[in-house]
mmCIF file of C-alpha atoms and ligand atoms in Angstrom:
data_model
loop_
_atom_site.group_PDB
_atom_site.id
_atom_site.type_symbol
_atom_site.label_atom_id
_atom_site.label_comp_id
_atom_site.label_asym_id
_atom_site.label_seq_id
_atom_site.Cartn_x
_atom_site.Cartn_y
_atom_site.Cartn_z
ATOM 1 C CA UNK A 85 42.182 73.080 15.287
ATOM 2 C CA UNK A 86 39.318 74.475 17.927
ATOM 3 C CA UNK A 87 40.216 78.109 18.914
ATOM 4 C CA UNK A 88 37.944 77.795 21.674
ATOM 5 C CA UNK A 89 40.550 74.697 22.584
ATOM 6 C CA UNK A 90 43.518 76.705 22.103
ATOM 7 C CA UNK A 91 42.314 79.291 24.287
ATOM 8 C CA UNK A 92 41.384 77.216 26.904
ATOM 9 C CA UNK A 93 45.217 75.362 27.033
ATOM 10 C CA UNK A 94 46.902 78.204 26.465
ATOM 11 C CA UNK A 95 47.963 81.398 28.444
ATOM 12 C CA UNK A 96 48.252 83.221 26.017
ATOM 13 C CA UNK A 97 47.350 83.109 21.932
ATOM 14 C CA UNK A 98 48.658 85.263 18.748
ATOM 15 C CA UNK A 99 46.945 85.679 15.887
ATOM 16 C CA UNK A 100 46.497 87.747 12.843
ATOM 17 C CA UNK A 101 44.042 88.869 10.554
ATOM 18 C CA UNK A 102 44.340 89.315 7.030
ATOM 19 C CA UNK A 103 41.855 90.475 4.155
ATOM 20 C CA UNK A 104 41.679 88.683 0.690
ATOM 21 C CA UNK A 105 43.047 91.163 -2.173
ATOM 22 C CA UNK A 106 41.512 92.817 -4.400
ATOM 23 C CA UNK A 107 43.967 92.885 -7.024
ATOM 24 C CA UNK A 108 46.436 90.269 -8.024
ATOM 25 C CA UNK A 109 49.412 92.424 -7.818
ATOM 26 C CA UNK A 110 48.557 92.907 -4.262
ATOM 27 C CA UNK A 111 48.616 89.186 -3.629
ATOM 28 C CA UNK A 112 52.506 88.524 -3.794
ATOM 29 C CA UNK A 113 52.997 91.178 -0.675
ATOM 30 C CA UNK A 114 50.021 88.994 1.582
ATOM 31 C CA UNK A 115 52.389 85.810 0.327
ATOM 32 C CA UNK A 116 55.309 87.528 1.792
ATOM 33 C CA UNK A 117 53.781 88.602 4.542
ATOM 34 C CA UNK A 118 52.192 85.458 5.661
ATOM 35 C CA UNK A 119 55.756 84.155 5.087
ATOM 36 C CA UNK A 120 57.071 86.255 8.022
ATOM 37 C CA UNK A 121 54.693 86.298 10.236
ATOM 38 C CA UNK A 122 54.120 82.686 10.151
ATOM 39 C CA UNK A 123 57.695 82.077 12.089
ATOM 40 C CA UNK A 124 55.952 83.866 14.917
ATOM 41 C CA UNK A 125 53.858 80.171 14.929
ATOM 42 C CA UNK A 126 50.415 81.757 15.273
ATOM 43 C CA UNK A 127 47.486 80.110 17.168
ATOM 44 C CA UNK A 128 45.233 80.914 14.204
ATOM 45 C CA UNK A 129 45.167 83.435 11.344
ATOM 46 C CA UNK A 130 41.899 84.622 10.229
ATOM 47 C CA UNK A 131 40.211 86.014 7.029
ATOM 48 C CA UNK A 132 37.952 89.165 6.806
ATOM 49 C CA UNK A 133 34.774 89.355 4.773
ATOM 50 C CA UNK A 134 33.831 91.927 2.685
ATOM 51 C CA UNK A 135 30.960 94.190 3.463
ATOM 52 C CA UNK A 136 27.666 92.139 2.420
ATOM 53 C CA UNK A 137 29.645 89.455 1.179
ATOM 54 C CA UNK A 138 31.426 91.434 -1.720
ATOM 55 C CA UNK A 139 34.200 89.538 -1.581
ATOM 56 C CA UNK A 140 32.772 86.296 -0.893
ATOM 57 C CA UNK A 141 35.035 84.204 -3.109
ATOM 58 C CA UNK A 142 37.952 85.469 -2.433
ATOM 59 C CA UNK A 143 37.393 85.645 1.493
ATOM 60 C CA UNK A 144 36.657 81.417 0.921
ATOM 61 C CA UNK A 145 39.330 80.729 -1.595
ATOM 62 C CA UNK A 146 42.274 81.985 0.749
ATOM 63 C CA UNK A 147 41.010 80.365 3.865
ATOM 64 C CA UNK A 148 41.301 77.550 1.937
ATOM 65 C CA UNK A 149 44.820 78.721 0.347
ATOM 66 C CA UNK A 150 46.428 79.218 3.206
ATOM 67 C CA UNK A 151 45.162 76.426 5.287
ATOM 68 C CA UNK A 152 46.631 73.881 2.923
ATOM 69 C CA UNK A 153 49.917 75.848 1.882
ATOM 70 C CA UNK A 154 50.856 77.118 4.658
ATOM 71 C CA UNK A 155 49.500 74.425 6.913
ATOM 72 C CA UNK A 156 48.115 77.370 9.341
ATOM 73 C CA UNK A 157 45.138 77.104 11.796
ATOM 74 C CA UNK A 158 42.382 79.816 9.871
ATOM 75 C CA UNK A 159 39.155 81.271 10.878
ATOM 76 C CA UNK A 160 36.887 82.664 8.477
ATOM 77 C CA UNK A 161 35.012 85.817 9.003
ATOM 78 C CA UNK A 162 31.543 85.299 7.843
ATOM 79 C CA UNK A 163 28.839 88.533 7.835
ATOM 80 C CA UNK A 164 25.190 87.365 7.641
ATOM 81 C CA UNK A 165 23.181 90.858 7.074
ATOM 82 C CA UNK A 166 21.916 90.459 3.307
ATOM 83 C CA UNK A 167 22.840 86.847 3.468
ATOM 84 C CA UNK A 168 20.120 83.853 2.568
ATOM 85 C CA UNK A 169 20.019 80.740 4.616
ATOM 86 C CA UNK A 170 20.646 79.100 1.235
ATOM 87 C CA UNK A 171 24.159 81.247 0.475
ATOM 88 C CA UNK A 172 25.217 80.722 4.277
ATOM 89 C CA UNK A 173 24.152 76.988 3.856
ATOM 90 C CA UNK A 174 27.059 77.093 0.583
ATOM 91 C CA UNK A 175 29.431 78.385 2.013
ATOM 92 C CA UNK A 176 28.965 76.218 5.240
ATOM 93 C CA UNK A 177 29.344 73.257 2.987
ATOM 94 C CA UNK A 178 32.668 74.115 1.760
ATOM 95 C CA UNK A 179 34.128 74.476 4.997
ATOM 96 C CA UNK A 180 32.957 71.755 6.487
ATOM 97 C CA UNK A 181 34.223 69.732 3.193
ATOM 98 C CA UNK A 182 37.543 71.101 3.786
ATOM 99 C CA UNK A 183 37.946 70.270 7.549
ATOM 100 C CA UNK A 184 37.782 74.504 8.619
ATOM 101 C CA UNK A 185 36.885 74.065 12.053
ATOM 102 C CA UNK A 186 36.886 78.149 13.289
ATOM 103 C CA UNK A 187 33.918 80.749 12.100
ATOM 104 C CA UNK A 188 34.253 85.021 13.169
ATOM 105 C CA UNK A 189 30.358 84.883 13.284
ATOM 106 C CA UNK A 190 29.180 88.949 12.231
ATOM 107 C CA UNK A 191 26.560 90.681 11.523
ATOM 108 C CA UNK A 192 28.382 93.273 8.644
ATOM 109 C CA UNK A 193 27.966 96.721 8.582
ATOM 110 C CA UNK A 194 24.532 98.188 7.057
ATOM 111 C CA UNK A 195 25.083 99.200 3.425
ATOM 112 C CA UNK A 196 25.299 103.016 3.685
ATOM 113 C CA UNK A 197 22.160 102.702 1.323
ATOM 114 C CA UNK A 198 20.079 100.681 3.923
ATOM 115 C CA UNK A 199 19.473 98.142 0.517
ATOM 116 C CA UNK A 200 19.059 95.207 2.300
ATOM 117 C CA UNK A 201 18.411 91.934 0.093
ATOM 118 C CA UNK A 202 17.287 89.249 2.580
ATOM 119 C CA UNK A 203 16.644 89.754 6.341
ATOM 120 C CA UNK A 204 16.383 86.133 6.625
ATOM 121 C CA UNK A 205 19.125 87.300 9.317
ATOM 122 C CA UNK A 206 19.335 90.529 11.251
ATOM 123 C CA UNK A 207 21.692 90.272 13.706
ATOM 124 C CA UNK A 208 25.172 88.294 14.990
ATOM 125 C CA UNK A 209 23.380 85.916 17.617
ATOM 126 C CA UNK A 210 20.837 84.761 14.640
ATOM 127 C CA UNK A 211 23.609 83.371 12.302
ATOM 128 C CA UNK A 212 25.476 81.983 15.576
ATOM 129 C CA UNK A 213 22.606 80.084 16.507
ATOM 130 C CA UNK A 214 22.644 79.016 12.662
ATOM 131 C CA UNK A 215 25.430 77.982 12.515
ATOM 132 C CA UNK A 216 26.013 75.590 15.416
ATOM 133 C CA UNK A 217 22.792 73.799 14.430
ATOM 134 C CA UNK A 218 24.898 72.900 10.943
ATOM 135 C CA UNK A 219 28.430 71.504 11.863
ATOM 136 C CA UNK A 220 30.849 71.288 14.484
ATOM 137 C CA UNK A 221 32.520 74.571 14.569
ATOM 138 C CA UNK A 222 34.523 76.808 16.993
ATOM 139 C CA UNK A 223 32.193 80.318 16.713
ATOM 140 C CA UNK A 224 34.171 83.659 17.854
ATOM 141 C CA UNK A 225 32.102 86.624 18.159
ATOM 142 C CA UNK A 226 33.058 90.375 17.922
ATOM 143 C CA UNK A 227 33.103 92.412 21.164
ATOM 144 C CA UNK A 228 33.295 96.029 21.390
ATOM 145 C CA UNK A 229 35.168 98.129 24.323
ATOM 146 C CA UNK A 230 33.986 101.195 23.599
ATOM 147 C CA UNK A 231 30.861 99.993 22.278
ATOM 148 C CA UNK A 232 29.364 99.112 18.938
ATOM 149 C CA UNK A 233 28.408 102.712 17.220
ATOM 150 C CA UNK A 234 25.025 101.541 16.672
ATOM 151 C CA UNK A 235 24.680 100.270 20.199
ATOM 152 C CA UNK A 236 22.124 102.865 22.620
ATOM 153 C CA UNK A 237 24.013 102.278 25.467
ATOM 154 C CA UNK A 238 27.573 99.984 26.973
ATOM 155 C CA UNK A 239 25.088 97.853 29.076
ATOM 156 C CA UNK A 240 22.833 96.638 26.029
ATOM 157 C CA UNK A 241 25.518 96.160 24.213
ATOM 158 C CA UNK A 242 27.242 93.847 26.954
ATOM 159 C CA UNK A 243 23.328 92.292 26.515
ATOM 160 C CA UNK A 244 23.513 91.500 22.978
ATOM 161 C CA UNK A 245 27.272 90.354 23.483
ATOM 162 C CA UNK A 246 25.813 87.759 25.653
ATOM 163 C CA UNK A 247 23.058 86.682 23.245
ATOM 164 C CA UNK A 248 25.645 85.861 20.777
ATOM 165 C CA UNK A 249 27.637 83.916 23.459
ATOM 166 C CA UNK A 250 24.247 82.138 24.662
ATOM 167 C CA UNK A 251 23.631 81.261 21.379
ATOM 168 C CA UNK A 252 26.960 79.511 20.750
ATOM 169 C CA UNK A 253 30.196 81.851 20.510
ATOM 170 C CA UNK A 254 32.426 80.223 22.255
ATOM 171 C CA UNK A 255 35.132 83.418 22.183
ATOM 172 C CA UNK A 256 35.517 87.120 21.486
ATOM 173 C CA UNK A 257 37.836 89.133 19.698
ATOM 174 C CA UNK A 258 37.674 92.699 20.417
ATOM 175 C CA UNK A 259 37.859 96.179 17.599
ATOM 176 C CA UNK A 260 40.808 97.975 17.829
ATOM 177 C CA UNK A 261 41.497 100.273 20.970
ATOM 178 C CA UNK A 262 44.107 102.762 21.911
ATOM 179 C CA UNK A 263 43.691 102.646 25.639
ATOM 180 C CA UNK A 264 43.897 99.590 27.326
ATOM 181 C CA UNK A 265 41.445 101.225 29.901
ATOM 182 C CA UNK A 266 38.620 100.752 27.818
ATOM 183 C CA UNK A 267 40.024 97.177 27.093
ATOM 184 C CA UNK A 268 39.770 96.576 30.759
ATOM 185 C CA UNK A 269 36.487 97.994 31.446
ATOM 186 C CA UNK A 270 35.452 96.056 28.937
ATOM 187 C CA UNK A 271 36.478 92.887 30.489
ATOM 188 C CA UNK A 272 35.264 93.498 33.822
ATOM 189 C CA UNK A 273 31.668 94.707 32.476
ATOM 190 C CA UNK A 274 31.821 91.140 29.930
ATOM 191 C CA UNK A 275 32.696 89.338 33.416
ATOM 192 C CA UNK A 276 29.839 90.957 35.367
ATOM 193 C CA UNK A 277 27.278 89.702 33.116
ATOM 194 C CA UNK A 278 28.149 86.569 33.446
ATOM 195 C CA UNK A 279 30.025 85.988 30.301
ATOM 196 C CA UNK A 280 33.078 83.032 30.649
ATOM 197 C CA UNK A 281 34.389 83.452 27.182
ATOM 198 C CA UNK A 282 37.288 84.528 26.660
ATOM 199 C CA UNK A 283 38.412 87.563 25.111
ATOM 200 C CA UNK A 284 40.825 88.248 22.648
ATOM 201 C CA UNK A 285 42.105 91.877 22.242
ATOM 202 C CA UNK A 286 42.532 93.232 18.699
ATOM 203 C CA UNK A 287 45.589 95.047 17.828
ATOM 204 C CA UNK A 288 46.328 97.910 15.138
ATOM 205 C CA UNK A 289 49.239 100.162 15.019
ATOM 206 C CA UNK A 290 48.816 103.394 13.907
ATOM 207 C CA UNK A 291 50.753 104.067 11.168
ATOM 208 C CA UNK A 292 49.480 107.161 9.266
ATOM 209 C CA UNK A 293 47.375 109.301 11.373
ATOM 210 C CA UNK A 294 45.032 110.447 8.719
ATOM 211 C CA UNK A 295 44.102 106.705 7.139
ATOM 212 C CA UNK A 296 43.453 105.509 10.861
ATOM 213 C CA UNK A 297 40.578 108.743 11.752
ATOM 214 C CA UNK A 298 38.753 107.706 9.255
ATOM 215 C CA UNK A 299 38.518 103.921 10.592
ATOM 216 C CA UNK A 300 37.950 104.734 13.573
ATOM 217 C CA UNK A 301 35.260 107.075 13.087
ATOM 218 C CA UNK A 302 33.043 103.958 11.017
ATOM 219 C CA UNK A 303 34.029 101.610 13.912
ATOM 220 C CA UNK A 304 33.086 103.579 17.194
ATOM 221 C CA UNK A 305 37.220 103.182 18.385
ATOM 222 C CA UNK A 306 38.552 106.842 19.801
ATOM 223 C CA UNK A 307 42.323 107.865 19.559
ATOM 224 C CA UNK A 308 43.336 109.461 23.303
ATOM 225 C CA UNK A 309 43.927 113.470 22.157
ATOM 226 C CA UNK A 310 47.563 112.698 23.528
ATOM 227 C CA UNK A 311 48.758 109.918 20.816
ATOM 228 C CA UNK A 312 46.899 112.390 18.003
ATOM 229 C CA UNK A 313 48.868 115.400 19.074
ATOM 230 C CA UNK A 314 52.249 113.246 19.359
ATOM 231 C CA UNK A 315 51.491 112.195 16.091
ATOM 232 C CA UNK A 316 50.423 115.314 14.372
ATOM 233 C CA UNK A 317 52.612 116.834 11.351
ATOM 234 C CA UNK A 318 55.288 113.961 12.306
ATOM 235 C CA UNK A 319 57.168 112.576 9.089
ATOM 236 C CA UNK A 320 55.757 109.328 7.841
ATOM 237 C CA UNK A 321 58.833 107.752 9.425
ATOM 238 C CA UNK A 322 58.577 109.294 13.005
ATOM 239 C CA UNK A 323 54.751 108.653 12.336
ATOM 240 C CA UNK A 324 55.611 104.686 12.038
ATOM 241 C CA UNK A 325 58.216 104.949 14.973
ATOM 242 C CA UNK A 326 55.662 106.598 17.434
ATOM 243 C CA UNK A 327 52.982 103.970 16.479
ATOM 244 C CA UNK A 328 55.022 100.976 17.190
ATOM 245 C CA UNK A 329 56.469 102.470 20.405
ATOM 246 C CA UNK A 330 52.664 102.779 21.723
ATOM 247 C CA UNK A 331 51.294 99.490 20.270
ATOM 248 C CA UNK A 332 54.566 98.115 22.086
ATOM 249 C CA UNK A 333 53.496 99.424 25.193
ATOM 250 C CA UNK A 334 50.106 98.428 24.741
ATOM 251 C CA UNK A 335 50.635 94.976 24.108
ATOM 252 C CA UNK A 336 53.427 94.477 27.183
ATOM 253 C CA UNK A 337 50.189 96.493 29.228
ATOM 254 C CA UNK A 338 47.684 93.772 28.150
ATOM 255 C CA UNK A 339 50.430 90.658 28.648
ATOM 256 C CA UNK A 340 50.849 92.116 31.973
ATOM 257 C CA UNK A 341 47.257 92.057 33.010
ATOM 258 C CA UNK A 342 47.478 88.550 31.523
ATOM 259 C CA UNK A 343 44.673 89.169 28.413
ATOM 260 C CA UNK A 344 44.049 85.783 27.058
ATOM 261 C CA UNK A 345 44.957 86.751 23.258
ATOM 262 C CA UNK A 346 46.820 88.995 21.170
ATOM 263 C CA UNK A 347 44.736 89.658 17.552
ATOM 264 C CA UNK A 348 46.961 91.951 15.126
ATOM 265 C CA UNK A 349 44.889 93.717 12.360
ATOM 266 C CA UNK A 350 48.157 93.357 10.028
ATOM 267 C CA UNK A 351 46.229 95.160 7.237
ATOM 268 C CA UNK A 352 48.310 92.702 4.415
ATOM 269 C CA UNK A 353 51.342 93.933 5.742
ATOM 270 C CA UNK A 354 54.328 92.623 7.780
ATOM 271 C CA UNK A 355 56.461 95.507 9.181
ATOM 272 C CA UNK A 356 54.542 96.865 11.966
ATOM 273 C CA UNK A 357 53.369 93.444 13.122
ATOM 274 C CA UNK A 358 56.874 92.275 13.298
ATOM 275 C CA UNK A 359 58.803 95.502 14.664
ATOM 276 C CA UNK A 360 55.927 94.976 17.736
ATOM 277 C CA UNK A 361 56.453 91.041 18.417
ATOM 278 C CA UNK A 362 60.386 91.244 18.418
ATOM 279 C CA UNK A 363 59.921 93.644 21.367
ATOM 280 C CA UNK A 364 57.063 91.338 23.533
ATOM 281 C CA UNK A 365 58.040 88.701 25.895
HETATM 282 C C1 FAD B 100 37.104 91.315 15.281
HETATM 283 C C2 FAD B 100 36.201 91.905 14.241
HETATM 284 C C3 FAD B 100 36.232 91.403 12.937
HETATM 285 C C4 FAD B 100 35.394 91.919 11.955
HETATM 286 N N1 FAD B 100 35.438 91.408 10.691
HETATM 287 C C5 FAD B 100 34.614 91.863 9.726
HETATM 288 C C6 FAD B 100 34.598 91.304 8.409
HETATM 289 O O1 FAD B 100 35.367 90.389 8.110
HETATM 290 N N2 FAD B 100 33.724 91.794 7.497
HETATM 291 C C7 FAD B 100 32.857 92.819 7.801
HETATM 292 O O2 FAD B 100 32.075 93.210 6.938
HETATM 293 N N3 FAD B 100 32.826 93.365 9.050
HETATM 294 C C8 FAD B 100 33.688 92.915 10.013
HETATM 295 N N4 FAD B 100 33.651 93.471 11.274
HETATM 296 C C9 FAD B 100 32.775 94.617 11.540
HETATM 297 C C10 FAD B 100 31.358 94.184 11.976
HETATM 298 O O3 FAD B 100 30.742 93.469 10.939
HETATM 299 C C11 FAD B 100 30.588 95.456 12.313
HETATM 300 O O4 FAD B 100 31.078 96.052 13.468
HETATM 301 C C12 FAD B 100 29.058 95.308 12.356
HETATM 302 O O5 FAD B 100 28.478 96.619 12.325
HETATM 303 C C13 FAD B 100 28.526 94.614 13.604
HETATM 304 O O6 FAD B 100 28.767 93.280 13.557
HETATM 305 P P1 FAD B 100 28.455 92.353 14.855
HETATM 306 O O7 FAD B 100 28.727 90.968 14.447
HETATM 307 O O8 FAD B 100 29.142 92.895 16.032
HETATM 308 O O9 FAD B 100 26.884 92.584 14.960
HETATM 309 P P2 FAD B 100 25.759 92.383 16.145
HETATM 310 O O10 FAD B 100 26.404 91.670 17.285
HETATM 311 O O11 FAD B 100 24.633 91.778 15.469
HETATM 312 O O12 FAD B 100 25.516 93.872 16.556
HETATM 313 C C14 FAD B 100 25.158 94.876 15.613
HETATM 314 C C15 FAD B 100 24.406 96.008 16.305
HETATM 315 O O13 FAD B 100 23.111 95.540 16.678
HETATM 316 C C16 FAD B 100 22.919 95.613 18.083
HETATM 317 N N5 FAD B 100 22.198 94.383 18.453
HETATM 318 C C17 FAD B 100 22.694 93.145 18.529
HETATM 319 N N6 FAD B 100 21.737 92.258 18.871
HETATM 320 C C18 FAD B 100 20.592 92.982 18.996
HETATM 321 C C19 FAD B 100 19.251 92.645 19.325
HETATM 322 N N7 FAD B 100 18.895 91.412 19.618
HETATM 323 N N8 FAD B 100 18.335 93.656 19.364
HETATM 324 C C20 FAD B 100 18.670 94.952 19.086
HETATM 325 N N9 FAD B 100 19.952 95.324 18.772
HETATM 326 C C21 FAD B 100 20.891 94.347 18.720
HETATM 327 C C22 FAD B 100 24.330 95.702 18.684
HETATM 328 O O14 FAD B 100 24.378 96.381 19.916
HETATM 329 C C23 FAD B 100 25.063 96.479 17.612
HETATM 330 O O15 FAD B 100 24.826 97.867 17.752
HETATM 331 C C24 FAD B 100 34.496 92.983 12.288
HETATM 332 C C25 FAD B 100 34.478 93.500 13.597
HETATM 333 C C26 FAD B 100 35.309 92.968 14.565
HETATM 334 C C27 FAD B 100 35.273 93.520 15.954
#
């Protein structure tokens, strides 16, 4: 089913996002996990992409898994940077041959060695625009509240958020945040410009301090100083406790300032999602 028809019915959506495993041991705990969370009845669950396409295969095989086992609603993530027309134009086939209605249209980070095989695409908007001229699907785009690292300034990036939505995204889904302020600033800056699309905000928990400063340092997302000191030289157990307590709070903060979507980066795993949704209204 159309996201961008969910979104519009609904008050409110849930969703997670999973990424395909590497190794096939790892693959019994996303079974498991998709098993819980999937009482939760999720608008749509979606599947990440490997940088450059490196896991490709894997990223297609378990939209395709879990579409038809689990009977879920799934987006695939699809990054064009590197990317021929001719491999987009593949994969584009498949999903259209298995009924996958919902595409996360991305750019992809740049390989840290700048190797670039194709720039037959260079940015988001570009495979956007692609892809609505080759089937019927419901395009998200990525937003970014604090702004995209690469980005010289919040206003062009607000700009080239709006390229991607003039081309054809019909929603966004936001990187993580830890203060809903830039969440709402966000918002009211994606309003201003014009933008009618809604936004969905993306969700992570922090769980282990250390793992989650490096992410956030390759996605442009800051940690308020407060949550790092709370968190600092705290057990792995009172670590896990104080994350869930704040994601709690953050989620009843968005609900309350009705944001149209709820997007948990569940990183494979079930716990923290779960210990955070038991606790929402
Ligand atoms: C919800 C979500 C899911 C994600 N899933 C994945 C995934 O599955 N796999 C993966 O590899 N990565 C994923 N990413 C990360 C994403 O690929 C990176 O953040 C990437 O660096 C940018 O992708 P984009 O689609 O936002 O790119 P773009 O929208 O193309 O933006 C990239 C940069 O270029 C700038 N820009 C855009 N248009 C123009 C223009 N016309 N002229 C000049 N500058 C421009 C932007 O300001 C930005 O700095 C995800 C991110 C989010 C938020």
């Amino acid at each position: 089913m159309r996201i961008s028809e969910i979104l519009k019915h609904k008050n409110r959506t849930l969703s997670f996002e999973f990424f395909p495993p590497k190794k096939i041991e790892n693959e019994k705990t996303l079974f498991d996990t998709i098993e819980i969370l999937k009482q939760y009845n999720p608008d749509f669950v979606s599947i990440t992409y490997g940088a450059g396409g490196s896991t490709k295969e894997k990223t297609i095989d378990w939209t395709l898994k879990i579409k038809k086992d689990y009977n879920l609603n799934v987006m695939m993530h699809l990054t064009c940077i590197s990317s021929t027309k001719e491999s987009i134009d593949n994969i584009i086939e498949t999903l259209n041959k298995n009924n996958i209605d919902n595409i996360l249209a991305l750019r992809g980070d740049l390989p840290n060695d700048n190797n670039i095989n194709s720039m037959e695409f260079k940015y988001a908007y570009e495979l956007v625009e692609y892809l609505k001229g080759k089937g019927d699907f419901s395009i998200g785009v990525a937003g970014y509240p604090e702004g995209h690292p690469e980005s010289p300034s919040l206003e062009k990036d607000i700009e080239y958020l709006k390229m991607k939505i003039d081309a054809g995204g019909e929603f966004i889904i936001t990187q993580l945040f830890f203060d809903n302020r830039y969440f709402f600033d966000f918002v009211e800056r994606v309003e201003k410009s014009g933008i009618k699309a809604p936004i969905v905000a993306g969700i992570m928990p922090i769980l282990n301090l250390s793992q989650i400063e490096r992410f956030v340092d390759m996605c442009g997302s800051t940690i308020p100083e407060s949550l790092t000191k709370k968190l600092e030289n705290k057990s792995k157990e009172d670590m896990y406790k104080i994350g869930i307590e704040y994601a709690t709070k953050q989620c009843i903060e968005l609900i309350e300032n009705n944001v149209k979507g709820l997007h948990f980066y569940t990183l494979n795993k079930h716990n923290a999602t779960h210990d955070i949704l038991k606790n929402l209204p």
